């Protein structure tokens, strides 16, 4: 049995997220269906983590086991021929037998893009959150690096994030920065891992700072263990993209 | 009665082209439906020209007459609230009573984009033609300016381009150039006007030059009056975008 590691790019617009859901198009579902056909036996695909419905990826990482001896290059081409054009396998390689894309991920990078002008170009609409309203962008830029370091992100996790006993909500953020690219405000965050909805709730909280509804002190308070409420609200999925997973 | 001039951007992917077609979504159809609602009387929208199904626009120009005294800024906002996000009216202004977007257009600019690498990024797929196969790009770059000047483009018109008596197929091309932008080969052409499918047939012919199937002399022969056959084939609509119309 070979363990194969793949890198996957996708336009999340038309999918119900990464994870298999019976009867709904998902990225994992498409990959498993095609690989099961190639293997003539059930193939389970394990991602570095789930992405929500509508979230995009430049380089999601996943792995699966295969008996079929097909060379990696041919497998990439075969899978891409069968996938919709909104999903592309950008690399296929042999991995160590114990490679696990979720448990061994060391860091992940996400970007969140906000279109700031009144009119959102039709060809950008699926890849940004359109928010043309007044914001103190300088305050957002200044607040973003406060997330860096090791913090308890309980306040930045979806209400239904699993509350397993002993499963820590402490994560380390290596870099957290905001800048402008033309009409877009870009937030890039690199961390050891992310809870469900975490990036979108951080972005939503930074927007509250930009609106003057929260101060830097309020943001820091939400990073203290035992903070009593959920932060947010989460911003829409369309602006979010998984850029990279490091091992 | 006011004559109003608008500039329109659209992602052509989901539309059956610019022109109204009963029962099918088109850009003109959407605009007329919304403006008729605002005017409470039928409004006809005249574009600078048609774009085919799947062709995009950054700045199509159109005009219509309105009795409603709504200020231009408010009209732009009202129309954009009612349009799908794949169509945006980027400007609205009062025009001269005799302004006609088709007959008075002095020049138009189109771009055609070809994705040259094996894997087309999912988020670019709707806005390029994916052609990763061997091409002599230098030959294409060298041939593109040969289109400049005044020529009979009969060989570069769709077979069903209207053959009205006395309607010339001579057009003047002011600039015709090819260059690389990362993984994309970009063709930009600016001319006095374009026949149906003309840009896509020029691009298809330039690709034949890049494949070594046609020489520069073959290309020039197709620009002579009386050339006996159609050129082409036309490349797919997804790579084409109307960039600008000048008056």
Tab-separated table of C-alpha atoms in Angstrom, chain B residues 144-235:
chain	number	residue	atom	x	y	z
B	144	UNK	CA	0.168	40.223	-33.852
B	145	UNK	CA	1.153	43.726	-35.117
B	146	UNK	CA	0.590	42.590	-38.732
B	147	UNK	CA	-3.133	43.087	-38.057
B	148	UNK	CA	-2.612	46.810	-37.509
B	149	UNK	CA	-3.901	49.170	-40.195
B	150	UNK	CA	-6.988	49.120	-42.383
B	151	UNK	CA	-7.919	45.689	-43.714
B	152	UNK	CA	-10.841	43.725	-45.100
B	153	UNK	CA	-11.687	41.347	-42.238
B	154	UNK	CA	-14.210	39.240	-44.186
B	155	UNK	CA	-12.117	36.127	-43.473
B	156	UNK	CA	-12.322	36.902	-39.745
B	157	UNK	CA	-16.104	37.259	-39.480
B	158	UNK	CA	-18.553	34.607	-38.309
B	159	UNK	CA	-20.231	32.765	-41.194
B	160	UNK	CA	-23.553	34.285	-40.140
B	161	UNK	CA	-22.244	37.877	-39.924
B	162	UNK	CA	-24.851	39.927	-41.749
B	163	UNK	CA	-23.960	40.424	-45.402
B	164	UNK	CA	-25.929	43.581	-45.929
B	165	UNK	CA	-25.451	45.296	-49.255
B	166	UNK	CA	-22.956	48.113	-48.977
B	167	UNK	CA	-21.996	47.182	-45.408
B	168	UNK	CA	-18.257	47.129	-45.405
B	169	UNK	CA	-16.156	44.535	-43.616
B	170	UNK	CA	-13.193	46.870	-43.646
B	171	UNK	CA	-12.034	47.818	-40.167
B	172	UNK	CA	-9.049	49.744	-38.865
B	173	UNK	CA	-6.907	48.193	-36.146
B	174	UNK	CA	-4.949	50.788	-34.172
B	175	UNK	CA	-2.973	48.421	-31.973
B	176	UNK	CA	-2.553	44.653	-31.832
B	177	UNK	CA	-0.090	43.191	-29.364
B	178	UNK	CA	0.683	40.011	-27.427
B	179	UNK	CA	2.592	39.679	-24.173
B	180	UNK	CA	3.012	37.435	-21.132
B	181	UNK	CA	1.621	38.089	-17.653
B	182	UNK	CA	2.782	35.216	-15.450
B	183	UNK	CA	1.030	32.078	-16.677
B	184	UNK	CA	-1.150	34.041	-19.105
B	185	UNK	CA	-0.563	34.977	-22.707
B	186	UNK	CA	-2.456	38.234	-23.253
B	187	UNK	CA	-3.652	39.590	-26.591
B	188	UNK	CA	-4.905	43.187	-26.656
B	189	UNK	CA	-6.488	44.678	-29.746
B	190	UNK	CA	-7.831	48.201	-30.234
B	191	UNK	CA	-9.776	49.006	-33.368
B	192	UNK	CA	-12.474	51.101	-35.033
B	193	UNK	CA	-14.926	48.245	-34.705
B	194	UNK	CA	-15.133	44.484	-34.800
B	195	UNK	CA	-17.202	42.001	-36.788
B	196	UNK	CA	-18.990	39.116	-35.108
B	197	UNK	CA	-16.416	36.655	-33.671
B	198	UNK	CA	-13.604	38.759	-35.163
B	199	UNK	CA	-11.341	38.937	-32.086
B	200	UNK	CA	-11.776	35.231	-31.378
B	201	UNK	CA	-11.011	34.363	-35.007
B	202	UNK	CA	-7.931	36.593	-35.026
B	203	UNK	CA	-6.763	34.923	-31.810
B	204	UNK	CA	-7.475	31.477	-33.296
B	205	UNK	CA	-5.458	32.420	-36.372
B	206	UNK	CA	-2.575	33.716	-34.250
B	207	UNK	CA	-2.616	30.394	-32.399
B	208	UNK	CA	-2.251	28.620	-35.742
B	209	UNK	CA	0.838	30.778	-36.342
B	210	UNK	CA	2.104	29.726	-32.896
B	211	UNK	CA	1.516	26.064	-33.761
B	212	UNK	CA	3.475	26.452	-36.984
B	213	UNK	CA	0.423	25.735	-39.147
B	214	UNK	CA	0.351	29.227	-40.653
B	215	UNK	CA	3.098	31.678	-41.590
B	216	UNK	CA	3.024	35.451	-41.391
B	217	UNK	CA	2.439	35.432	-45.158
B	218	UNK	CA	-0.631	33.205	-44.673
B	219	UNK	CA	-1.947	35.650	-42.104
B	220	UNK	CA	-1.421	38.609	-44.453
B	221	UNK	CA	-3.142	36.717	-47.293
B	222	UNK	CA	-6.256	36.419	-45.114
B	223	UNK	CA	-6.365	40.199	-44.840
B	224	UNK	CA	-6.607	40.651	-48.629
B	225	UNK	CA	-10.038	41.444	-50.106
B	226	UNK	CA	-11.533	38.374	-51.731
B	227	UNK	CA	-9.670	35.823	-49.611
B	228	UNK	CA	-11.747	32.734	-50.345
B	229	UNK	CA	-12.096	30.998	-46.952
B	230	UNK	CA	-12.916	31.728	-43.346
B	231	UNK	CA	-10.029	31.947	-40.934
B	232	UNK	CA	-10.099	30.726	-37.433
B	233	UNK	CA	-11.186	28.576	-35.758
B	234	UNK	CA	-12.584	30.923	-33.115
B	235	UNK	CA	-11.211	30.349	-29.632
